[in-house]
Coordinates of C-alpha atoms in Angstrom, one line a residue:
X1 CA 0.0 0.0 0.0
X2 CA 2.9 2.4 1.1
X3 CA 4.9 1.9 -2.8
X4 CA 1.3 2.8 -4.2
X5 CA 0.8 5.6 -2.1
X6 CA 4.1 6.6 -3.4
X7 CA 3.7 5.9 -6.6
X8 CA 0.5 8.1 -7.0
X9 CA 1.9 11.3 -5.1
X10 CA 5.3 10.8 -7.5
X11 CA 2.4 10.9 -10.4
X12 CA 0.6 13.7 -9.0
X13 CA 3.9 15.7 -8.6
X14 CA 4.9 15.1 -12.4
X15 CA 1.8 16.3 -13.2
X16 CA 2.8 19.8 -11.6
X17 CA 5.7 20.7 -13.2
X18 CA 5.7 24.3 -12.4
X19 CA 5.2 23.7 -9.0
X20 CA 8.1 21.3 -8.8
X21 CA 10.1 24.3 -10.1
X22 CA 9.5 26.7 -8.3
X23 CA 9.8 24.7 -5.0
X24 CA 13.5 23.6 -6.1
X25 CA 14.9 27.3 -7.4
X26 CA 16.8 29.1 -4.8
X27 CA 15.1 32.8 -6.0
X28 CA 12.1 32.6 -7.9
X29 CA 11.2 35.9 -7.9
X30 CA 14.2 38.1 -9.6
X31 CA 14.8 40.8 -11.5
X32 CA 17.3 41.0 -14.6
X33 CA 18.4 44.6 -16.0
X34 CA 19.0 45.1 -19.3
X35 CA 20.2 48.8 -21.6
X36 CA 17.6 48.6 -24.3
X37 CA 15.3 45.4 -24.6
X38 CA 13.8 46.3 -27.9
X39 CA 17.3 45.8 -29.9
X40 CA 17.2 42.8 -31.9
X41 CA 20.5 42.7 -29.6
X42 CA 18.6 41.2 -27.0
X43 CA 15.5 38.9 -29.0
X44 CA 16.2 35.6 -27.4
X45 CA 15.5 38.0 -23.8
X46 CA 12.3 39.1 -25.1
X47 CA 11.2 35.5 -27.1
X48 CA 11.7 33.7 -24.0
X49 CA 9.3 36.2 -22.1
X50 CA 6.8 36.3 -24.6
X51 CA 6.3 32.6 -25.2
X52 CA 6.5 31.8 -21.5
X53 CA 9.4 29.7 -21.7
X54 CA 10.8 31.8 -18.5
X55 CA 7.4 31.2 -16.5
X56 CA 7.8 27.5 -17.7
X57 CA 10.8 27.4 -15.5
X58 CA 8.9 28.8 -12.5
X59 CA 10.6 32.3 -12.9
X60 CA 8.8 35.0 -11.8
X61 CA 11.2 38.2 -13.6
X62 CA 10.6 41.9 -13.5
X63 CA 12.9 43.0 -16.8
X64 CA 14.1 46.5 -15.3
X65 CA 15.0 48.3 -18.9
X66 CA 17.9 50.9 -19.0
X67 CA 19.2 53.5 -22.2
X68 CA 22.7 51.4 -22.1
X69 CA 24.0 48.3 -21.0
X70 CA 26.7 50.2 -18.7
X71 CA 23.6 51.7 -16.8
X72 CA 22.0 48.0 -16.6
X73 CA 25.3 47.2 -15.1
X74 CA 25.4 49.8 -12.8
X75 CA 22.0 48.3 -11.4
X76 CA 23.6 44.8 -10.7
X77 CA 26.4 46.2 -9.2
X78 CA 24.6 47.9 -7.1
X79 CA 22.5 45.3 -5.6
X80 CA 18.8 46.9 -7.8
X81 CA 19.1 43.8 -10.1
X82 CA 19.9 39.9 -9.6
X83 CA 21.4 39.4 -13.2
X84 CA 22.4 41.6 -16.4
X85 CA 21.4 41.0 -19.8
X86 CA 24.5 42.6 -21.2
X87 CA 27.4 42.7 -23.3
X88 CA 30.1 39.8 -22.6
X89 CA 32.5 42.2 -22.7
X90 CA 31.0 43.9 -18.9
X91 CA 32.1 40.9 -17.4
X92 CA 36.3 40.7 -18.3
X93 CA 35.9 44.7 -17.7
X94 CA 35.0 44.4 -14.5
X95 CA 37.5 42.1 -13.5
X96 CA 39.8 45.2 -13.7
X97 CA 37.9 46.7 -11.2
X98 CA 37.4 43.7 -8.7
X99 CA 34.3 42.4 -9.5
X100 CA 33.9 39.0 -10.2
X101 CA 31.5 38.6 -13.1
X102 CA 30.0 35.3 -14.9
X103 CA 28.3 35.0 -18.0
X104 CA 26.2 32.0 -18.5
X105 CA 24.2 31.8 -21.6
X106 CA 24.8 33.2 -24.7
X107 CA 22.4 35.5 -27.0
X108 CA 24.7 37.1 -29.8
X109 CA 27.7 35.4 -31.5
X110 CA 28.4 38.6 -33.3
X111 CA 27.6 41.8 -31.9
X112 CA 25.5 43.1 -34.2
X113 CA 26.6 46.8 -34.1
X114 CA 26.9 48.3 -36.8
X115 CA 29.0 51.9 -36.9
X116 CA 27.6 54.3 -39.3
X117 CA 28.0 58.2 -40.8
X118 CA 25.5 60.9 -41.3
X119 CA 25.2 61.7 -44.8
X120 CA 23.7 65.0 -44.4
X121 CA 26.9 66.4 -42.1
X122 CA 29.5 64.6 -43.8
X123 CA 28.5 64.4 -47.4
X124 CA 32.8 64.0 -48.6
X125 CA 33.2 61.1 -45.6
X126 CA 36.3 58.7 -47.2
X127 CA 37.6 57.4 -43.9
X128 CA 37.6 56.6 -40.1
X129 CA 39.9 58.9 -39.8
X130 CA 37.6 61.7 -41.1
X131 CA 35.4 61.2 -37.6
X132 CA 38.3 63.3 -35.8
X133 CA 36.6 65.9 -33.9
X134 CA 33.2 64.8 -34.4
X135 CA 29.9 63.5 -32.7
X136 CA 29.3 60.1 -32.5
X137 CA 26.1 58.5 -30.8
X138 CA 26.3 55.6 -28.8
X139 CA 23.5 54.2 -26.6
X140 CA 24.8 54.9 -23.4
X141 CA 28.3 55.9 -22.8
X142 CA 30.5 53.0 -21.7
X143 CA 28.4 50.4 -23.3
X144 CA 29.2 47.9 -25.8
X145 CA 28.1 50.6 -28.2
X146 CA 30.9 52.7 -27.2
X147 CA 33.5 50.1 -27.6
X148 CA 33.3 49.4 -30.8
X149 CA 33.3 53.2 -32.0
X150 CA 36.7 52.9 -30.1
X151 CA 37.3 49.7 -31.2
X152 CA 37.1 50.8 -34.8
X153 CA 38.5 54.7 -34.0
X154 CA 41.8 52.9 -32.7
X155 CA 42.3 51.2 -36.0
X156 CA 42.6 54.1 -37.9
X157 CA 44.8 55.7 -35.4
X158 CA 42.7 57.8 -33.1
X159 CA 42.0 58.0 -29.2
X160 CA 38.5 57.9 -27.8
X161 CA 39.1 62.0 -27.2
X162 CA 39.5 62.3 -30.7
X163 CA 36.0 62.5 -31.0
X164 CA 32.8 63.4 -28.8
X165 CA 30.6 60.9 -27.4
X166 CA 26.5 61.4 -27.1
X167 CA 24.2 58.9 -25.4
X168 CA 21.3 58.6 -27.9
X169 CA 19.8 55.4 -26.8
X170 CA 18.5 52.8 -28.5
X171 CA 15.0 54.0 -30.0
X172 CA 13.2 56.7 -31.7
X173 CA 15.6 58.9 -30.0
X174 CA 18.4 58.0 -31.9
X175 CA 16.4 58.2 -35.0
X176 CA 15.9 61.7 -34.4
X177 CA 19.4 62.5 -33.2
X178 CA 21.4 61.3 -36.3
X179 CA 18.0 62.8 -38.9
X180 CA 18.4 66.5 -37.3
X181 CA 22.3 65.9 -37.4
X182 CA 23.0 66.5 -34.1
X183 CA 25.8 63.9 -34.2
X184 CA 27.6 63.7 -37.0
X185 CA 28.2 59.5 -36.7
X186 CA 26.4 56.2 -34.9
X187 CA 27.6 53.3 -33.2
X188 CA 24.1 51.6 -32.8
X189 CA 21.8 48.3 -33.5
X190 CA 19.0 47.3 -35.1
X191 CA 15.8 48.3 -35.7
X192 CA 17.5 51.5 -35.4
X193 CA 20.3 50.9 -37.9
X194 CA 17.9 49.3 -40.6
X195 CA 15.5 52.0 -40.1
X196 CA 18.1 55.0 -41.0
X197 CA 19.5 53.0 -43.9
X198 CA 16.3 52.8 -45.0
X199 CA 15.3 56.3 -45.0
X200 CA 18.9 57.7 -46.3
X201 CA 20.2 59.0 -43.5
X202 CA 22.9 56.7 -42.4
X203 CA 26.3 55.4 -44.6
X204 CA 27.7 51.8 -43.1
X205 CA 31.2 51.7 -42.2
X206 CA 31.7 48.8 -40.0
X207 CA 28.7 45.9 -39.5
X208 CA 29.4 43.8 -37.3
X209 CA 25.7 42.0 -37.8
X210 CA 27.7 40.2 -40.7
X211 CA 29.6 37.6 -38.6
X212 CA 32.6 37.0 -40.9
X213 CA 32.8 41.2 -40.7
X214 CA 32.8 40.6 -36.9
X215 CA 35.4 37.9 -36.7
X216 CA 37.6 40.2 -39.3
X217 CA 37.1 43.9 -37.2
X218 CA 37.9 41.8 -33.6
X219 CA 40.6 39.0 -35.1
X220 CA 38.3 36.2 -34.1
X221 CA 34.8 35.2 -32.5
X222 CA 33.4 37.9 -30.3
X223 CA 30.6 36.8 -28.3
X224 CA 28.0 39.4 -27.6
X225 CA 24.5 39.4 -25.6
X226 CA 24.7 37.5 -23.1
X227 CA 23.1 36.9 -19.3
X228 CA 25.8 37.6 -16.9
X229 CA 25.6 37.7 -13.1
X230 CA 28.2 38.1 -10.3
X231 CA 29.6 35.0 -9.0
X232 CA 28.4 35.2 -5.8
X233 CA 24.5 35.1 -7.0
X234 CA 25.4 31.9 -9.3
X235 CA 27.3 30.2 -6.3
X236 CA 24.4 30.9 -4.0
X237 CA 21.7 29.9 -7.1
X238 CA 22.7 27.3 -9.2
X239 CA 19.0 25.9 -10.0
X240 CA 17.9 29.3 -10.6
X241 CA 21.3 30.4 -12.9
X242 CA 19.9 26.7 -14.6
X243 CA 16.3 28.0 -14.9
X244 CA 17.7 31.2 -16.6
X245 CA 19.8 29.2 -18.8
X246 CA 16.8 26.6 -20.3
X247 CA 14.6 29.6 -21.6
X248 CA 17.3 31.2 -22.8
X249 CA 18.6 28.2 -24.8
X250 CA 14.9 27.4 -25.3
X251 CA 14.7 30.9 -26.9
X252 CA 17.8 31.1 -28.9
X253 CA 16.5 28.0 -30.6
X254 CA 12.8 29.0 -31.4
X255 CA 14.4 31.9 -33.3
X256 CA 16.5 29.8 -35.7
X257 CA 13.6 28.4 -36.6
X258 CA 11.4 31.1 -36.6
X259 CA 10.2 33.5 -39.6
X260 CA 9.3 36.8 -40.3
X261 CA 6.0 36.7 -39.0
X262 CA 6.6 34.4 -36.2
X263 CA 8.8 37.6 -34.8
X264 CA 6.0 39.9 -35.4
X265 CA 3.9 38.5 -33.6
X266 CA 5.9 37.2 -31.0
X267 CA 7.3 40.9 -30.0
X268 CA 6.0 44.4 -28.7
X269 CA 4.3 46.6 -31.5
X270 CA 6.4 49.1 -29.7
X271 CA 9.7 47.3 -31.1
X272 CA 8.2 47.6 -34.6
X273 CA 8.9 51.3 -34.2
X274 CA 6.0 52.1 -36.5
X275 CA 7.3 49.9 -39.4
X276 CA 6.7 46.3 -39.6
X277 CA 8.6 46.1 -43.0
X278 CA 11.4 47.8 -41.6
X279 CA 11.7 45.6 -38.4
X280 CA 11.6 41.9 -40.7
X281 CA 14.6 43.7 -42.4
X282 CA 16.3 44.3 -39.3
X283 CA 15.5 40.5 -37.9
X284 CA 16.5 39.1 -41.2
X285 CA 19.7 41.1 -41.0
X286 CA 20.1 40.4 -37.5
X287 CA 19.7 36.1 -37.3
X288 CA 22.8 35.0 -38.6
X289 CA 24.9 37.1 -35.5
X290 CA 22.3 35.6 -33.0
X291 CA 23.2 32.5 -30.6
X292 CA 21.4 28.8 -32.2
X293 CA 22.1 27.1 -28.7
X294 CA 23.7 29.3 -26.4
X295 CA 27.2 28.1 -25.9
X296 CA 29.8 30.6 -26.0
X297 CA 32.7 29.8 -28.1
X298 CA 36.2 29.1 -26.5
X299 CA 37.9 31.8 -28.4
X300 CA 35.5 34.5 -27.5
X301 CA 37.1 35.4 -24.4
X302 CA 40.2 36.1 -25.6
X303 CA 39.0 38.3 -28.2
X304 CA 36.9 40.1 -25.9
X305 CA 40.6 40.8 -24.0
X306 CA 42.3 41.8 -26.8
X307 CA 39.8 44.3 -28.1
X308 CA 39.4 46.1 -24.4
X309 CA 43.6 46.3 -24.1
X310 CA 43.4 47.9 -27.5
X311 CA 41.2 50.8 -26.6
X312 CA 42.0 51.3 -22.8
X313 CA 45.5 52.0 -21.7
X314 CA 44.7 51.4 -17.9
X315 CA 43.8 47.5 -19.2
X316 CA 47.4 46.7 -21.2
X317 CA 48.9 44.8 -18.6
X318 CA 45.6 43.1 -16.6
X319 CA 45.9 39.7 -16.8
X320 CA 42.5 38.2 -17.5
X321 CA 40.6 35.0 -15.6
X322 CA 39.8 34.6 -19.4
X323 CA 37.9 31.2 -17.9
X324 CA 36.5 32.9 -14.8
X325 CA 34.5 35.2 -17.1
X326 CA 31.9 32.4 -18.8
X327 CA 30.7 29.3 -18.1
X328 CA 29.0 26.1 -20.6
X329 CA 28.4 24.1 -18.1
X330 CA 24.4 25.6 -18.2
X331 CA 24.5 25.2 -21.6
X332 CA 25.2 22.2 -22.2
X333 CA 22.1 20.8 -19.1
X334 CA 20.3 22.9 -21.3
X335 CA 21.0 21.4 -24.5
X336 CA 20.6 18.1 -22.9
X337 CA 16.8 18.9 -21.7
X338 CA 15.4 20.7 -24.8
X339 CA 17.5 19.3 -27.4
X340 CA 14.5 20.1 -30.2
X341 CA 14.3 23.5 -28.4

């Protein structure tokens, strides 16, 4: 009688999933900060909220949304957020500084910004080099935004205070910074990148949404979006760092296999920024650069190292924890519960 008892409670239990989860995580109830959830930068966040695979998990998440990724940082660092949907890059940065930082599922392999002139300010633009002295938008100044204009700046031979920096954001504010020529040059993502190309008012230079372009500007694979947390929170919450990492994964996935309208209808009308056709551009653009399972590849940190100590003297001689700054082993749990997605 006692093994039957069992047997049906065991039944009963399976047939509760979500309340199975959400007895076992550590921290349910969290809150992840990210600088612009409506970039295509960030999909896999916003697919795996909108088709419930975070609630499938037995998350409960409040998605704080910021101008930059440096400001989302800023709200994990100081204790406002549990995780950061960020730029890997935050998280060897950091190090510098004496935080330990751990990314744990990836979004982007590529990160997808593209660095762009204004046409109607500089009409004769031939080079990098012809940005001395001028204004270049960025979403928030220090995010990943901002590195890559340096990134790029340093290659032609100038310093970050060669040239001014503007936070724009990463919306219709942008748009309207770079079509009243307020800054003279853009270091931004989509939909805002496809929507100025669109409408004439912005010349490619660098796009890194093009992941052989990416792998050429950093010298190798340079992993991008990313969920990151200190060490301390994944130490303390393994099963919940785990639940994080499944919808991602679960996410990443769906969008591989996703189309057009699939995306459409699976995000904001807000993101669409009042053009649907403009938005399927972008994500058509966009999918090649994003994450199909979530790994991070073993080269990427090194690449993220190499392209920081190129821009910022004060990180030439920091010796990175290249491993301390990702982990797979998520991942690859991940992979091994939804391997259809």
């Amino acid at each position: 009688m006692q093994r039957r008892t069992l047997l049906a409670a065991t039944s009963t239990l399976l047939g509760l999933p979500a309340l199975v989860h959400a007895q076992a995580l550590e921290k349910p109830k969290l809150t992840i900060a990210v600088g612009g959830k409506n970039l295509l930068y960030y999909l896999p966040l916003t697919i795996a909220e909108s088709q419930g695979f975070f609630k499938a998990e037995g998350l409960d998440l409040t998605i704080a949304d910021f101008a930059g990724g440096s400001q989302a940082l800023r709200a994990v660092v100081g204790g406002s957020a549990d995780v950061v949907s960020g730029a890997f890059e935050h998280t060897l940065n950091m190090q510098s500084k004496g935080q330990k930082l751990r990314a744990f599922v990836l979004q982007g392999r590529a990160p997808q910004i593209v660095l762009g002139v204004n046409p109607k300010t500089m009409p004769g633009f031939k080079t990098v080099a012809d940005l001395k002295g001028k204004k270049i938008g960025v979403t928030a100044p220090g995010s990943s935004t901002n590195v890559m204009a340096n990134f790029v700046l340093a290659k032609a031979g100038l310093k970050p205070s060669d040239v001014s920096i503007i936070g724009v954001g990463a919306g219709s504010g942008a748009v309207a910074a770079m079509r009243a020529g307020q800054i003279d040059a853009m270091s931004n993502l989509d939909p805002v990148i496809t929507l100025l190309q669109r409408s004439g008012d912005l010349k490619v230079v660098s796009d890194t949404r093009i992941v052989a372009e990416a792998e050429k500007v950093f010298g190798g694979p340079m992993p991008a979006a990313c969920l990151y947390a200190p060490q301390s929170f994944i130490d303390k919450n393994p099963a919940t760092a785990q639940a994080l990492a499944n919808a991602i994964v679960r996410a990443d996935k769906w969008i591989q296999a996703a189309g057009a309208a699939d995306i459409i209808k699976a995000v904001p009308e807000n993101y669409l920024l009042g053009d649907r056709a403009v938005y399927i551009d972008a994500f058509m653009a966009a999918k090649g650069a994003l994450s199909p399972d979530g790994l991070f590849p073993e080269a990427g940190a090194a690449t993220a190292a190499r392209a920081l100590q190129s821009i910022d003297e004060t990180l030439k001689d920091v010796k990175f924890d290249l491993a301390g700054a990702y982990t797979n082993d998520f991942v690859r749990k991940a992979l091994a519960k939804y391997p259809k997605g």
